Short mmCIF file of C-alpha atoms and ligand atoms in Angstrom, two decimals:
data_model
loop_
_atom_site.label_atom_id
_atom_site.label_comp_id
_atom_site.label_asym_id
_atom_site.label_seq_id
_atom_site.Cartn_x
_atom_site.Cartn_y
_atom_site.Cartn_z
CA MET A 1 -11.28 17.35 -0.65
CA ALA A 2 -13.60 16.94 -3.25
CA ASN A 3 -16.53 14.52 -2.54
CA ALA A 4 -18.77 13.41 -6.07
CA VAL A 5 -22.22 14.08 -4.36
CA LEU A 6 -21.87 17.45 -2.33
CA GLY A 7 -19.18 19.35 -3.30
CA PRO A 8 -18.17 21.05 -6.60
CA ASN A 9 -17.17 18.74 -8.77
CA PRO A 10 -13.17 19.03 -9.58
CA ILE A 11 -13.10 16.41 -12.38
CA GLU A 12 -11.87 18.80 -15.46
CA THR A 13 -14.62 18.88 -18.60
CA SER A 14 -11.91 17.00 -21.01
CA ASP A 15 -13.06 13.86 -18.30
CA PRO A 16 -15.43 11.71 -19.40
CA PHE A 17 -16.54 11.33 -15.68
CA ALA A 18 -16.96 15.11 -15.26
CA GLY A 19 -19.80 15.87 -13.85
CA LYS A 20 -20.93 12.68 -13.21
CA ILE A 21 -21.30 10.46 -10.22
CA ILE A 22 -19.38 7.63 -11.02
CA THR A 23 -19.22 4.43 -8.39
CA ILE A 24 -16.01 2.25 -8.28
CA GLU A 25 -18.37 -0.21 -10.13
CA ARG A 26 -18.42 1.43 -13.03
CA PHE A 27 -15.11 3.52 -12.96
CA ILE A 28 -13.62 0.25 -13.29
CA LEU A 29 -15.73 -1.44 -15.99
CA GLU A 30 -15.34 1.50 -18.22
CA LYS A 31 -11.35 1.54 -17.23
CA GLN A 32 -12.01 -1.95 -18.51
CA LYS A 33 -12.72 -0.76 -22.03
CA GLY A 34 -9.43 0.41 -22.24
CA TYR A 35 -7.97 -3.43 -22.11
CA PRO A 36 -9.15 -5.20 -25.41
CA GLY A 37 -9.40 -8.97 -24.73
CA ALA A 38 -9.67 -8.28 -21.08
CA THR A 39 -12.14 -11.17 -19.62
CA GLY A 40 -13.95 -9.06 -16.57
CA THR A 41 -11.96 -11.50 -14.29
CA LEU A 42 -9.76 -8.72 -13.31
CA THR A 43 -12.66 -5.81 -12.71
CA ASN A 44 -14.24 -8.54 -10.22
CA ILE A 45 -11.21 -8.96 -8.08
CA LEU A 46 -11.31 -5.44 -7.68
CA TYR A 47 -15.18 -5.45 -6.64
CA ASP A 48 -14.33 -8.28 -4.17
CA ILE A 49 -10.95 -5.96 -2.61
CA ALA A 50 -13.73 -2.70 -2.79
CA LEU A 51 -16.71 -4.68 -0.54
CA SER A 52 -13.98 -6.50 1.84
CA ALA A 53 -12.91 -2.70 2.36
CA LYS A 54 -16.58 -1.52 2.83
CA ILE A 55 -16.94 -4.64 5.00
CA ILE A 56 -13.94 -3.78 7.32
CA ALA A 57 -14.91 -0.08 7.33
CA SER A 58 -18.17 -0.98 8.91
CA ARG A 59 -15.65 -2.62 11.65
CA THR A 60 -13.02 -0.15 11.84
CA THR A 61 -15.13 2.88 12.40
CA LYS A 62 -16.65 0.57 15.31
CA ALA A 63 -13.62 0.05 17.13
CA GLY A 64 -13.85 1.14 19.95
CA LEU A 65 -18.13 0.18 20.28
CA VAL A 66 -17.18 -3.57 19.53
CA GLU A 67 -15.13 -6.43 20.82
CA ILE A 68 -12.90 -6.44 18.81
CA LEU A 69 -10.78 -3.81 19.85
CA GLY A 70 -7.69 -5.10 21.82
CA SER A 71 -4.95 -7.90 21.06
CA THR A 72 -5.31 -11.54 20.88
CA GLY A 73 -2.61 -12.68 22.64
CA ARG A 74 -1.06 -14.33 19.89
CA GLU A 75 2.02 -13.82 17.71
CA ASN A 76 2.43 -14.07 14.36
CA VAL A 77 5.16 -14.34 12.04
CA GLN A 78 7.31 -11.43 12.54
CA GLY A 79 7.00 -11.73 16.41
CA GLU A 80 4.19 -8.79 16.67
CA VAL A 81 1.53 -8.84 18.82
CA VAL A 82 -1.55 -9.78 16.68
CA GLN A 83 -4.73 -7.39 16.89
CA LYS A 84 -8.33 -8.95 16.79
CA LEU A 85 -9.08 -6.33 14.05
CA ASP A 86 -5.59 -7.68 11.81
CA GLU A 87 -7.27 -10.96 11.65
CA TYR A 88 -11.27 -9.78 11.37
CA ALA A 89 -9.72 -7.92 8.08
CA ASP A 90 -7.31 -11.14 7.18
CA ARG A 91 -10.65 -13.15 7.20
CA ILE A 92 -12.47 -10.91 5.15
CA LEU A 93 -10.43 -11.04 2.76
CA PHE A 94 -9.99 -14.43 2.24
CA LYS A 95 -13.20 -15.59 2.56
CA LEU A 96 -14.44 -12.95 0.13
CA ASN A 97 -12.01 -14.54 -2.97
CA ASP A 98 -11.16 -18.13 -1.81
CA HIS A 99 -14.51 -19.92 -3.70
CA THR A 100 -14.34 -16.96 -6.78
CA GLY A 101 -12.49 -19.15 -9.28
CA ARG A 102 -10.25 -15.69 -10.29
CA LEU A 103 -7.45 -16.62 -8.07
CA ALA A 104 -4.78 -19.60 -8.17
CA VAL A 105 -3.45 -18.68 -4.47
CA MET A 106 -3.28 -15.45 -1.98
CA ALA A 107 -0.95 -14.79 0.79
CA SER A 108 -1.17 -12.24 3.33
CA GLU A 109 1.12 -10.43 5.90
CA GLU A 110 -0.41 -12.52 8.82
CA HIS A 111 0.15 -15.86 7.77
CA PRO A 112 3.81 -17.58 7.41
CA ASP A 113 3.54 -19.52 4.23
CA ILE A 114 1.29 -18.74 0.69
CA LEU A 115 -2.93 -19.70 1.66
CA PRO A 116 -3.82 -22.12 -1.51
CA ILE A 117 -6.96 -21.63 -2.75
CA PRO A 118 -9.43 -24.38 -0.78
CA ALA A 119 -9.20 -28.10 -2.99
CA HIS A 120 -13.06 -27.76 -3.38
CA TYR A 121 -13.39 -24.42 -5.18
CA PRO A 122 -11.93 -24.19 -8.37
CA THR A 123 -9.04 -21.61 -9.51
CA GLY A 124 -8.34 -18.77 -11.85
CA PRO A 125 -5.61 -16.50 -13.55
CA TYR A 126 -4.21 -14.08 -10.55
CA VAL A 127 -2.79 -14.23 -7.79
CA LEU A 128 -3.81 -11.59 -4.58
CA LEU A 129 -1.50 -10.75 -1.77
CA PHE A 130 -2.04 -8.32 0.82
CA ASP A 131 -1.43 -6.42 4.18
CA PRO A 132 -4.80 -6.70 5.51
CA LEU A 133 -4.62 -4.37 8.49
CA ASP A 134 -1.90 -2.07 8.17
CA GLY A 135 -0.29 0.31 10.85
CA SER A 136 -2.16 -1.47 13.81
CA SER A 137 -0.41 -0.19 16.62
CA ASN A 138 -2.57 2.83 15.73
CA ILE A 139 -5.70 0.64 16.40
CA ASP A 140 -6.34 1.70 19.75
CA VAL A 141 -5.87 4.78 19.68
CA ASN A 142 -8.29 6.20 16.94
CA VAL A 143 -5.84 6.69 14.15
CA SER A 144 -5.99 5.90 10.85
CA ILE A 145 -5.11 2.40 9.18
CA GLY A 146 -5.47 1.02 6.13
CA THR A 147 -5.32 -2.56 3.66
CA ILE A 148 -2.58 -2.64 1.32
CA PHE A 149 -3.57 -5.38 -1.53
CA ALA A 150 -1.20 -6.38 -5.02
CA ILE A 151 -2.35 -8.33 -7.85
CA TYR A 152 -0.44 -10.39 -10.58
CA ARG A 153 -0.67 -13.57 -12.96
CA ARG A 154 0.34 -16.48 -11.72
CA LYS A 155 3.15 -17.99 -13.69
CA SER A 156 2.35 -21.01 -13.16
CA LEU A 157 0.28 -23.08 -15.57
CA GLU A 158 -2.52 -25.10 -13.86
CA GLY A 159 -3.41 -26.46 -10.22
CA ARG A 160 -3.17 -24.68 -6.99
CA GLY A 161 -0.56 -21.77 -7.30
CA THR A 162 2.53 -21.98 -6.11
CA LEU A 163 5.15 -19.68 -3.93
CA GLU A 164 6.83 -18.98 -7.07
CA ASP A 165 3.45 -17.07 -8.27
CA CYS A 166 3.68 -15.00 -5.29
CA LEU A 167 7.27 -14.25 -5.99
CA GLN A 168 7.22 -11.72 -8.11
CA GLN A 169 8.73 -7.95 -8.86
CA GLY A 170 6.76 -5.44 -8.49
CA LYS A 171 7.02 -4.38 -12.09
CA ASP A 172 5.06 -7.15 -12.92
CA LEU A 173 2.13 -6.51 -10.80
CA VAL A 174 -1.00 -6.15 -12.69
CA ALA A 175 -2.88 -3.82 -10.37
CA ALA A 176 -2.17 -2.45 -6.29
CA GLY A 177 -4.27 -0.32 -4.11
CA TYR A 178 -4.74 0.55 -0.39
CA VAL A 179 -7.29 1.52 1.37
CA ILE A 180 -7.43 4.44 4.33
CA TYR A 181 -9.77 4.12 7.13
CA GLY A 182 -9.24 7.70 7.94
CA ALA A 183 -11.47 10.51 8.80
CA SER A 184 -13.40 9.27 6.03
CA THR A 185 -12.73 5.69 4.19
CA MET A 186 -10.95 5.81 0.43
CA LEU A 187 -9.83 3.30 -1.89
CA VAL A 188 -6.94 4.17 -4.02
CA TYR A 189 -6.27 1.50 -6.92
CA SER A 190 -3.97 1.74 -10.00
CA THR A 191 -4.03 -0.72 -12.96
CA GLY A 192 -1.60 1.12 -14.72
CA GLN A 193 -3.43 3.76 -16.02
CA GLY A 194 -2.94 6.36 -13.40
CA VAL A 195 -4.08 6.35 -10.13
CA HIS A 196 -7.51 6.93 -9.12
CA GLY A 197 -9.11 7.37 -5.39
CA PHE A 198 -12.72 6.79 -4.26
CA THR A 199 -14.25 7.97 -1.10
CA LEU A 200 -17.04 5.65 1.18
CA ASP A 201 -20.37 7.56 1.02
CA PRO A 202 -21.25 5.89 4.64
CA SER A 203 -25.49 6.51 4.10
CA VAL A 204 -25.05 4.97 0.31
CA GLY A 205 -22.44 2.30 0.61
CA GLU A 206 -21.01 3.09 -2.34
CA PHE A 207 -17.57 3.61 -3.02
CA LEU A 208 -17.58 7.25 -5.63
CA LEU A 209 -14.72 8.90 -7.75
CA SER A 210 -13.28 11.99 -5.56
CA HIS A 211 -9.88 11.83 -7.06
CA PRO A 212 -9.35 10.60 -10.81
CA ASN A 213 -5.73 10.53 -11.56
CA ILE A 214 -3.95 11.53 -8.73
CA GLU A 215 -0.27 12.63 -8.84
CA PHE A 216 2.37 13.68 -6.38
CA PRO A 217 2.51 17.47 -6.41
CA ALA A 218 5.90 18.95 -8.08
CA ALA A 219 6.69 20.88 -4.71
CA PRO A 220 6.30 18.21 -1.92
CA LYS A 221 6.03 19.52 1.79
CA TYR A 222 6.90 16.64 3.50
CA TYR A 223 9.15 13.99 5.00
CA SER A 224 7.66 11.44 7.14
CA ALA A 225 9.98 8.97 8.99
CA ASN A 226 10.31 7.35 12.62
CA GLN A 227 13.05 9.88 13.82
CA GLY A 228 13.00 8.62 17.36
CA TYR A 229 15.68 5.80 15.15
CA GLU A 230 18.03 8.39 13.95
CA LEU A 231 20.69 7.58 16.57
CA TYR A 232 20.35 3.85 15.04
CA TRP A 233 20.53 4.81 11.28
CA SER A 234 22.85 5.24 8.61
CA GLU A 235 25.50 8.31 8.02
CA GLY A 236 23.72 8.44 4.80
CA VAL A 237 20.38 8.47 5.91
CA ARG A 238 20.64 10.86 8.88
CA ARG A 239 23.22 13.33 6.19
CA TYR A 240 20.09 12.82 3.68
CA THR A 241 17.68 13.57 6.79
CA GLU A 242 19.44 16.96 7.38
CA TRP A 243 19.16 17.84 3.74
CA LEU A 244 15.59 17.19 4.06
CA GLN A 245 15.61 19.70 7.00
CA GLY A 246 18.22 22.24 5.02
CA LYS A 247 20.32 22.11 7.44
CA ASP A 248 23.46 21.26 5.40
CA GLY A 249 22.66 24.53 3.47
CA ASN A 250 22.00 22.88 0.35
CA ASN A 251 18.76 22.72 0.35
CA LYS A 252 16.61 25.67 -0.02
CA LYS A 253 13.67 24.65 0.64
CA PRO A 254 13.12 22.56 3.82
CA LEU A 255 10.62 19.52 4.11
CA SER A 256 7.89 19.63 7.28
CA MET A 257 8.15 16.48 8.99
CA ARG A 258 5.15 14.60 9.23
CA TYR A 259 4.61 11.05 10.74
CA ILE A 260 1.89 8.95 11.49
CA GLY A 261 3.23 5.05 11.90
CA SER A 262 0.49 3.75 9.32
CA MET A 263 2.33 3.52 5.71
CA VAL A 264 -0.67 3.95 4.29
CA ALA A 265 -1.58 7.26 5.87
CA ASP A 266 1.43 8.04 5.71
CA PHE A 267 1.96 7.57 2.44
CA HIS A 268 -1.46 8.47 1.58
CA ARG A 269 -0.45 12.26 2.59
CA ASN A 270 2.35 11.97 0.82
CA LEU A 271 0.66 11.39 -2.36
CA LEU A 272 -1.77 14.21 -2.28
CA SER A 273 0.50 17.25 -0.75
CA GLY A 274 3.79 15.93 -2.41
CA GLY A 275 6.98 14.40 -0.14
CA ILE A 276 8.92 11.26 0.49
CA PHE A 277 7.94 8.65 2.89
CA TYR A 278 10.82 6.56 3.74
CA TYR A 279 11.78 3.44 6.55
CA PRO A 280 15.47 2.76 6.54
CA GLY A 281 17.48 -0.40 7.92
CA ASP A 282 18.41 0.52 11.49
CA SER A 283 20.92 -0.95 13.91
CA LYS A 284 19.10 -0.98 16.84
CA ASP A 285 19.39 -5.19 17.33
CA GLY A 286 22.72 -5.00 16.56
CA ALA A 287 23.76 -5.34 13.15
CA MET A 288 22.37 -3.06 9.92
CA SER A 289 18.80 -4.14 9.66
CA GLN A 290 16.72 -4.30 6.50
CA GLY A 291 13.97 -2.14 7.80
CA LYS A 292 10.76 -3.53 8.92
CA LEU A 293 8.33 -3.10 5.88
CA ARG A 294 7.62 -6.37 3.94
CA LEU A 295 8.55 -6.02 0.13
CA VAL A 296 5.81 -8.51 -1.29
CA TYR A 297 2.64 -6.82 0.91
CA GLU A 298 3.25 -3.69 1.63
CA CYS A 299 6.81 -2.08 -1.19
CA ALA A 300 5.77 -3.57 -4.19
CA PRO A 301 2.37 -2.45 -4.22
CA MET A 302 3.14 1.23 -2.73
CA ALA A 303 6.19 1.65 -5.93
CA PHE A 304 3.84 0.76 -8.04
CA LEU A 305 1.50 3.23 -7.53
CA ALA A 306 3.93 5.83 -6.61
CA GLU A 307 5.37 5.04 -9.87
CA GLN A 308 1.82 5.10 -11.81
CA ALA A 309 1.48 8.81 -9.74
CA GLY A 310 4.94 10.31 -11.28
CA GLY A 311 6.49 9.22 -8.18
CA ALA A 312 9.20 6.69 -7.49
CA ALA A 313 10.28 3.46 -4.78
CA SER A 314 14.05 2.83 -3.79
CA ASP A 315 15.18 0.48 -1.50
CA GLY A 316 17.93 2.98 -1.54
CA TYR A 317 19.91 1.31 -4.09
CA GLN A 318 17.55 0.33 -6.63
CA ASN A 319 13.94 0.49 -8.10
CA VAL A 320 11.73 -1.57 -5.79
CA LEU A 321 10.32 -2.60 -8.72
CA ASP A 322 13.17 -4.40 -9.82
CA ILE A 323 14.01 -6.78 -6.59
CA GLN A 324 12.54 -10.37 -7.41
CA PRO A 325 11.60 -11.65 -3.80
CA GLN A 326 13.16 -14.91 -2.41
CA SER A 327 11.05 -15.21 0.16
CA LEU A 328 7.34 -13.78 1.31
CA HIS A 329 7.88 -12.29 3.98
CA GLN A 330 11.55 -10.66 3.10
CA ARG A 331 11.67 -6.66 4.31
CA ILE A 332 13.93 -3.73 2.45
CA PRO A 333 14.72 -0.24 3.24
CA PHE A 334 12.12 1.88 1.39
CA PHE A 335 12.09 4.91 -0.20
CA VAL A 336 8.89 6.16 -1.56
CA GLY A 337 7.85 9.88 -2.76
CA ASN A 338 8.08 12.69 -4.96
CA LYS A 339 10.85 11.57 -7.94
CA ASP A 340 13.95 14.28 -7.19
CA LEU A 341 13.74 13.00 -3.12
CA VAL A 342 14.19 9.38 -4.04
CA ALA A 343 17.22 10.95 -6.69
CA LYS A 344 18.25 12.32 -3.59
CA ALA A 345 18.55 9.53 -0.75
CA GLU A 346 19.93 7.16 -3.41
CA GLU A 347 22.90 9.60 -3.69
CA PHE A 348 23.24 10.53 -0.11
CA LEU A 349 23.27 6.25 0.00
CA ALA A 350 25.78 5.61 -2.73
CA LYS A 351 28.06 8.93 -1.11
CA TYR A 352 27.74 7.87 2.16
CA ASP A 353 26.64 4.06 2.82
CA ARG A 354 28.84 2.65 0.42
P1 LIG B 1 1.77 -3.54 9.93
O1 LIG B 1 0.66 -2.72 11.16
O2 LIG B 1 1.16 -3.87 8.67
O3 LIG B 1 2.55 -4.62 10.79
O4 LIG B 1 2.79 -2.37 9.53
C1 LIG B 1 3.63 -1.09 10.15
C2 LIG B 1 4.34 -0.53 9.75
C3 LIG B 1 3.90 0.52 8.91
O5 LIG B 1 2.65 0.72 8.48
C4 LIG B 1 4.20 1.54 9.45
O6 LIG B 1 5.25 2.81 8.73
C5 LIG B 1 5.80 1.39 10.31
O7 LIG B 1 5.60 0.11 10.57
C6 LIG B 1 5.68 2.03 11.86
O8 LIG B 1 6.87 1.90 12.96
P2 LIG B 1 7.55 1.86 13.47
O9 LIG B 1 6.11 1.94 14.88
O10 LIG B 1 8.53 1.35 13.69
O11 LIG B 1 7.96 3.62 13.18
MN1 LIG B 2 1.80 -3.17 7.56
MN1 LIG B 3 -0.42 -5.44 8.61
#
């Protein structure tokens, strides 16, 4: 992995940042120049998210040491047990963004309804949605977790933002990204000008550009799915998985399987190494479900990043970025990664599940 400070600089010489140590602040500011007329509002939201990420990272790396580990005993809107670190990350993201006058409204996976900007603070032109802690089942076992964020322009014209502001199609995203709290902390984001990754240097507390212009490698290595649920998958998904494994004889390049159980970490690995992550519908609770992942907090932002990195995302039948959300906590079956692997999934589902 490239490290802007220690390692040989991987940035190509045609790149204006070649040979330089670039902080995320400077990079975002440079990128803003590509948008004539930009006011800096979006730039500042991204700064605040980077700052939130540093504060959350300082807690995640101490998770085994401080009282933060373990469950609060309460359940969130999806009936899942809320971890303390989820609450902490949720609060940090809200508190850093509620008073800035840049947002009309927020929404978080941890809350049933939209999060209005408090009445005593001004509102602004953007909308922020987030999954404060992704992969929370991995907190207690020291496995990578993440944060996912999505930014839209508000649709309502004035005042406090509305539910409608939060229910926008992924194709209208202005920016999206994630933070991965792993062996190192990375922030990966896109404003529609490619996907860029920054690694936190904890000794100086700065995110430094380490992965400019990330693209899915052409030759994918991995497929990632919770195959423990295979019994409950549709025929299309089962046959697709056999194809990925080379079992049906038609795929001459079988893939290795890797599954972490934190979508951010599974996506990140596949983004750098090539591959597909999928969480399909299943029938483990009776009727065929819409899977587990939430459209607005998890799938749409990752779909945006995937497309920006030359990949694709689908619910098995259509581009995730085209889906109009109907509710805040709507779930969809999700396939994301290298374009041809996503297309192949659609092919199998169209053939066996329609
Ligand atoms: P969250 O922690 O935000 O609720 O999300 C967990 C999600 C996702 O990160 C991961 O891919 C998936 O749950 C894992 O689910 P399984 O344990 O069913 O595989
Ligand atoms: Mn999640
Ligand atoms: Mn979460």
